[in-house]
Amino acid sequence: MTIQERPQAAELTTSFVTSDDGTRIAFHTIGHGPGVVLLHGSMETARNHVTMAEELADAFTVHLPDRRGRGQSGPYGDDYSVRKEVEDLDAVLNETGAHYVFGVSASGVAVLQAARTLPAIHKVAVYEPALLLEDIPQLTGWIDRFDREMAEGKVAAALVTSMLGLRLGPPIMNIMPRGLLTWLTGLLTKSEDKNAKPGDATMRMLAPTLHYEGVLMAELADTLDRFADVQAEVLLLGGSKGLPFLKPALSGLEKTIPHVERIEFPGLDHDASGDVSKRNPAGRPEIVAAELRRFFTAAA
C-alpha cells in the first residue's frame, strides 16, 4: 500500500511503498505517460536526478526512488545485499506499473541484476554500471579502513579513503599527502554543512552509505557471465571522461547481453547524469535524458 504525502515541489509528489523486508521506500513522481524509474548513484539521493526527470516528464511518468539508507527511505538493515536493491525496485515497479528503468554506477549494476529476475523490466538504460572486472582486490580493499575511520568519527578521512580506493579523484590526488587531502575534504564538508538548506543531503550525511556501495560492488565483482540471461533491451551509456576502471565492464556487457546498444558521450564524465551543483559542476543530465527519451520511446 502506498502512503501519499503532500507534494514537496509544484510538480513533484512523494509516495511510499513497502519492500519485502518491511523497509519503507520513498519515491518521487513527475510527468505523464509510460512509467520510467530513475535510480540515483552513490553519494546521491533521488533529488540529484530531478533535472533528468523534468526533461522526460512531458512524455513519461518519471519515478525517482530514494535508495534505502538515504533520503526519505528506510535503513539498510543487517543483511544488506544486491537482493535488497532488487526487492526495493520490484516494490516500486509493482506499485507504479513502470517497465523502464535507469541506473547509474552502483545502482546501474543493481538494475542489471534486477533485469535478470524481474519480468516487469522491459528496457534498461545504465550509465557506467559499477561492475568490477579488473583490479578487484584494490578496488574493494578500502572498505575495512573506511569502516574504522567512520567508527572513529573521522568522516573526512573516510571519504578520502573511499575516493582513493575507487580512484574517483584527479591524478594529482595520488601524489598529494593523505593528511592534506583529509584536511581539504574536512573544509569542504564543514562548508557544505554550514550552507546546507533544509532537506539537503550533505557529504557528511551520505558518507555512511559508501560502506554499502562497497559491499554491493564486492558482491557483484567479476560476475559478467551471469548477465547473458538478461532478456530486456539494454542501453549501455558512458562518458569519454568516465571512470577508466569501469570501461572494461561496458565492453564486456556489450558482448554478453543479448539485446544491447552502447553509446559513449564525448567529453562527459562519470557524474554526467546528475543535476548540476557545486559538488557536480560537470553534470549534463539533459544530454543523457535525450538518449533515454529515444531509447524508451523506440518500438521494441
Coordinates of C-alpha atoms in Angstrom, one line a residue:
M1 CA 0.0 0.0 0.0
T2 CA 1.3 3.5 -0.9
I3 CA 1.1 6.3 1.6
Q4 CA 0.7 9.7 -0.1
E5 CA 2.4 12.9 1.2
R6 CA 1.7 16.4 0.2
P7 CA 3.9 17.4 -2.8
Q8 CA 7.3 18.7 -1.9
A9 CA 7.5 20.8 -5.1
A10 CA 5.0 22.2 -7.5
E11 CA 5.1 19.2 -9.9
L12 CA 6.7 16.5 -7.7
T13 CA 4.7 14.2 -5.5
T14 CA 6.2 11.8 -2.9
S15 CA 4.8 8.3 -2.2
F16 CA 6.0 5.4 -0.1
V17 CA 5.9 1.7 -0.8
T18 CA 6.9 -1.2 1.5
S19 CA 9.7 -3.6 0.3
D20 CA 9.7 -7.3 1.1
D21 CA 11.6 -7.0 4.4
G22 CA 9.3 -4.2 5.6
T23 CA 11.6 -1.3 4.7
R24 CA 9.7 1.8 3.6
I25 CA 11.0 3.1 0.2
A26 CA 10.2 6.7 -0.8
F27 CA 9.8 7.6 -4.5
H28 CA 9.0 11.0 -6.1
T29 CA 6.9 11.3 -9.2
I30 CA 6.5 13.8 -12.0
G31 CA 5.1 13.8 -15.5
H32 CA 2.6 11.7 -17.5
G33 CA 3.0 8.8 -19.9
P34 CA 4.7 5.4 -19.7
G35 CA 6.5 4.8 -16.4
V36 CA 10.2 5.2 -16.0
V37 CA 12.2 4.6 -12.8
L38 CA 15.4 6.6 -12.4
L39 CA 17.7 5.2 -9.7
H40 CA 20.5 7.5 -8.4
G41 CA 24.1 6.5 -7.8
S42 CA 26.5 6.8 -4.8
M43 CA 26.6 9.9 -2.6
E44 CA 23.2 10.9 -4.0
T45 CA 19.5 10.8 -3.3
A46 CA 16.6 10.9 -5.7
R47 CA 16.8 14.7 -5.7
N48 CA 20.1 14.5 -7.7
H49 CA 18.2 13.5 -10.8
V50 CA 15.3 16.0 -10.8
T51 CA 16.6 17.7 -13.9
M52 CA 16.6 14.5 -15.9
A53 CA 13.1 13.7 -14.7
E54 CA 11.9 17.2 -15.8
E55 CA 13.5 16.6 -19.2
L56 CA 11.4 13.4 -19.6
A57 CA 8.2 14.4 -17.8
D58 CA 6.4 15.6 -20.9
A59 CA 6.5 12.1 -22.4
F60 CA 6.9 9.8 -19.4
T61 CA 5.7 9.4 -15.8
V62 CA 9.0 9.5 -14.0
H63 CA 9.6 7.9 -10.6
L64 CA 12.7 8.9 -8.5
P65 CA 13.2 6.4 -5.6
D66 CA 15.4 7.2 -2.7
R67 CA 17.5 4.1 -2.5
R68 CA 17.4 2.6 1.0
G69 CA 19.6 4.2 3.6
R70 CA 19.2 7.7 2.3
G71 CA 16.6 10.4 1.6
Q72 CA 13.2 9.5 2.9
S73 CA 13.6 5.8 2.6
G74 CA 14.3 3.4 5.5
P75 CA 17.6 1.9 6.7
Y76 CA 19.7 -0.8 5.1
G77 CA 19.1 -3.4 7.7
D78 CA 21.5 -6.0 8.9
D79 CA 21.7 -8.3 5.9
Y80 CA 22.1 -5.8 3.0
S81 CA 23.0 -7.3 -0.4
V82 CA 22.0 -6.7 -4.0
R83 CA 18.9 -8.8 -3.3
K84 CA 17.6 -5.9 -1.2
E85 CA 18.1 -3.4 -4.1
V86 CA 16.2 -5.8 -6.4
E87 CA 13.4 -6.2 -3.9
D88 CA 13.1 -2.4 -3.4
L89 CA 13.0 -1.8 -7.1
D90 CA 10.4 -4.6 -7.5
A91 CA 8.2 -2.9 -5.0
V92 CA 8.3 0.4 -6.9
L93 CA 7.7 -1.3 -10.2
N94 CA 4.7 -3.2 -8.8
E95 CA 3.2 0.0 -7.3
T96 CA 3.8 2.2 -10.4
G97 CA 3.4 -0.2 -13.2
A98 CA 6.6 1.1 -14.8
H99 CA 8.5 -1.1 -17.2
Y100 CA 11.5 1.1 -18.0
V101 CA 14.5 1.6 -15.6
F102 CA 17.6 3.7 -15.5
G103 CA 20.6 3.2 -13.1
V104 CA 24.0 4.8 -12.7
S105 CA 27.2 3.4 -11.2
A106 CA 26.3 1.2 -8.2
S107 CA 22.6 1.3 -9.0
G108 CA 23.4 0.6 -12.6
V109 CA 24.8 -2.9 -11.8
A110 CA 21.9 -3.5 -9.4
V111 CA 19.4 -2.7 -12.1
L112 CA 21.1 -5.1 -14.5
Q113 CA 20.9 -7.8 -11.8
A114 CA 17.2 -6.9 -11.3
A115 CA 16.6 -7.3 -15.1
R116 CA 17.7 -10.9 -14.8
T117 CA 14.8 -11.8 -12.5
L118 CA 12.1 -9.2 -12.8
P119 CA 9.9 -9.7 -15.9
A120 CA 8.3 -6.3 -15.3
I121 CA 11.5 -4.7 -16.6
H122 CA 11.3 -4.4 -20.4
K123 CA 14.0 -1.8 -21.1
V124 CA 17.1 -0.9 -19.0
A125 CA 19.5 2.0 -19.5
V126 CA 22.6 2.1 -17.4
Y127 CA 25.3 4.8 -17.1
E128 CA 28.7 3.3 -16.3
P129 CA 27.5 0.4 -14.1
A130 CA 29.9 -0.3 -11.3
L131 CA 30.7 -3.9 -12.3
L132 CA 34.3 -4.6 -11.3
L133 CA 36.2 -6.9 -13.7
E134 CA 39.9 -5.8 -13.1
D135 CA 42.0 -4.9 -10.0
I136 CA 39.2 -6.1 -7.8
P137 CA 41.3 -6.5 -4.5
Q138 CA 42.5 -2.9 -4.9
L139 CA 39.0 -1.5 -5.7
T140 CA 37.3 -3.2 -2.8
G141 CA 40.1 -3.3 -0.3
W142 CA 39.4 0.2 1.1
I143 CA 36.2 -0.9 2.9
D144 CA 37.8 -2.1 6.2
R145 CA 39.8 1.1 6.6
F146 CA 36.8 3.2 5.7
D147 CA 34.7 1.4 8.3
R148 CA 37.4 2.0 11.0
E149 CA 37.6 5.7 10.2
M150 CA 33.8 6.1 10.3
A151 CA 33.6 4.3 13.6
E152 CA 36.1 6.7 15.0
G153 CA 34.2 9.7 13.7
K154 CA 36.8 10.6 11.1
V155 CA 34.4 11.3 8.3
A156 CA 36.7 13.4 6.1
A157 CA 39.4 10.7 6.4
A158 CA 36.9 8.0 5.5
L159 CA 35.8 10.0 2.4
V160 CA 39.4 10.3 1.3
T161 CA 39.9 6.5 1.8
S162 CA 36.9 5.8 -0.5
M163 CA 38.0 8.3 -3.1
L164 CA 41.5 6.9 -3.3
G165 CA 40.3 3.3 -3.1
L166 CA 37.8 3.8 -6.0
R167 CA 40.1 6.1 -8.0
L168 CA 37.5 8.8 -8.1
G169 CA 39.6 11.9 -7.9
P170 CA 42.0 13.5 -10.4
P171 CA 45.5 12.0 -10.8
I172 CA 47.0 14.7 -8.5
M173 CA 45.2 13.0 -5.6
N174 CA 47.6 10.1 -5.9
I175 CA 50.7 12.2 -5.1
M176 CA 49.2 14.6 -2.5
P177 CA 49.8 13.7 1.1
R178 CA 46.8 11.9 2.6
G179 CA 46.8 14.4 5.6
L180 CA 46.4 17.3 3.2
L181 CA 43.6 15.6 1.3
T182 CA 41.8 14.9 4.6
W183 CA 42.2 18.5 5.7
L184 CA 40.9 19.8 2.4
T185 CA 38.0 17.4 2.5
G186 CA 37.2 18.4 6.0
L187 CA 37.0 22.0 4.9
L188 CA 34.6 21.1 2.2
T189 CA 32.3 19.1 4.4
K190 CA 32.2 21.8 7.0
S191 CA 31.4 24.4 4.4
E192 CA 28.7 22.2 2.9
D193 CA 27.2 21.6 6.4
K194 CA 27.2 25.4 7.1
N195 CA 25.4 26.2 3.8
A196 CA 23.1 23.3 3.6
K197 CA 19.4 24.0 3.2
P198 CA 16.6 22.0 4.9
G199 CA 16.3 18.7 3.1
D200 CA 19.8 18.8 1.6
A201 CA 21.8 15.6 1.8
T202 CA 25.3 16.6 2.6
M203 CA 28.5 14.6 2.2
R204 CA 28.6 14.0 5.9
M205 CA 25.1 12.6 5.9
L206 CA 25.7 10.4 2.9
A207 CA 29.2 9.2 3.9
P208 CA 27.9 6.0 5.7
T209 CA 26.2 4.9 2.5
L210 CA 29.6 4.3 0.9
H211 CA 30.1 1.2 3.0
Y212 CA 27.1 -0.4 1.4
E213 CA 28.1 0.7 -2.1
G214 CA 31.4 -1.0 -1.5
V215 CA 29.6 -4.2 -0.3
L216 CA 27.4 -4.1 -3.4
M217 CA 30.4 -3.8 -5.8
A218 CA 32.3 -6.5 -4.0
E219 CA 29.4 -8.9 -4.2
L220 CA 28.9 -8.4 -7.9
A221 CA 32.6 -8.2 -8.9
D222 CA 33.7 -10.5 -11.7
T223 CA 30.1 -11.7 -12.4
L224 CA 30.0 -10.7 -16.1
D225 CA 28.8 -14.1 -17.4
R226 CA 25.6 -14.0 -15.4
F227 CA 24.2 -11.1 -17.4
A228 CA 24.0 -13.3 -20.5
D229 CA 20.5 -14.2 -19.4
V230 CA 19.1 -10.6 -19.4
Q231 CA 16.2 -10.6 -21.8
A232 CA 15.3 -6.9 -21.5
E233 CA 16.6 -4.4 -24.1
V234 CA 19.7 -2.7 -22.6
L235 CA 21.3 0.7 -23.4
L236 CA 24.8 1.0 -22.1
L237 CA 25.9 4.6 -21.6
G238 CA 29.2 6.1 -20.6
G239 CA 31.3 9.2 -21.0
S240 CA 34.7 9.5 -22.7
K241 CA 36.0 11.1 -19.5
G242 CA 34.3 8.5 -17.3
L243 CA 36.0 6.2 -14.8
P244 CA 38.6 4.2 -16.6
F245 CA 38.2 1.1 -14.4
L246 CA 34.5 0.8 -15.5
K247 CA 35.2 0.8 -19.2
P248 CA 36.0 -2.9 -19.3
A249 CA 32.6 -3.6 -17.8
L250 CA 30.9 -1.6 -20.6
S251 CA 32.8 -3.5 -23.2
G252 CA 32.2 -6.9 -21.5
L253 CA 28.5 -6.2 -21.1
E254 CA 28.2 -5.2 -24.7
K255 CA 29.5 -8.6 -25.7
T256 CA 27.5 -10.5 -23.2
I257 CA 23.9 -9.1 -23.1
P258 CA 21.8 -10.4 -26.0
H259 CA 19.8 -7.2 -26.8
V260 CA 22.2 -4.3 -26.3
E261 CA 23.2 -0.9 -27.6
R262 CA 26.1 1.1 -26.5
I263 CA 26.7 4.9 -26.6
E264 CA 29.7 6.9 -25.4
F265 CA 29.2 10.7 -24.9
P266 CA 32.2 12.8 -25.9
G267 CA 33.5 14.9 -23.1
L268 CA 31.2 13.6 -20.4
D269 CA 32.4 12.2 -17.1
H270 CA 31.0 9.6 -14.6
D271 CA 28.6 12.0 -13.0
A272 CA 27.0 13.4 -16.1
S273 CA 23.5 12.2 -15.5
G274 CA 23.2 14.1 -12.2
D275 CA 22.0 17.6 -11.6
V276 CA 24.5 20.4 -11.9
S277 CA 25.6 21.5 -8.4
K278 CA 28.7 22.7 -6.5
R279 CA 29.5 19.1 -5.9
N280 CA 28.8 18.1 -9.6
P281 CA 29.6 21.1 -11.9
A282 CA 30.1 18.7 -14.8
G283 CA 26.5 17.4 -14.8
R284 CA 24.9 17.2 -18.2
P285 CA 21.5 15.5 -17.5
E286 CA 19.8 17.0 -20.5
I287 CA 22.2 15.2 -22.8
V288 CA 21.8 11.8 -21.1
A289 CA 18.0 12.4 -20.9
A290 CA 17.8 12.8 -24.7
E291 CA 19.2 9.3 -25.3
L292 CA 16.9 7.9 -22.7
R293 CA 13.9 9.5 -24.4
R294 CA 15.0 8.0 -27.7
F295 CA 15.6 4.6 -26.3
F296 CA 12.5 4.3 -24.2
T297 CA 10.3 5.7 -27.0
A298 CA 11.6 3.4 -29.7
A299 CA 9.4 0.4 -30.5
A300 CA 10.6 -2.9 -29.1

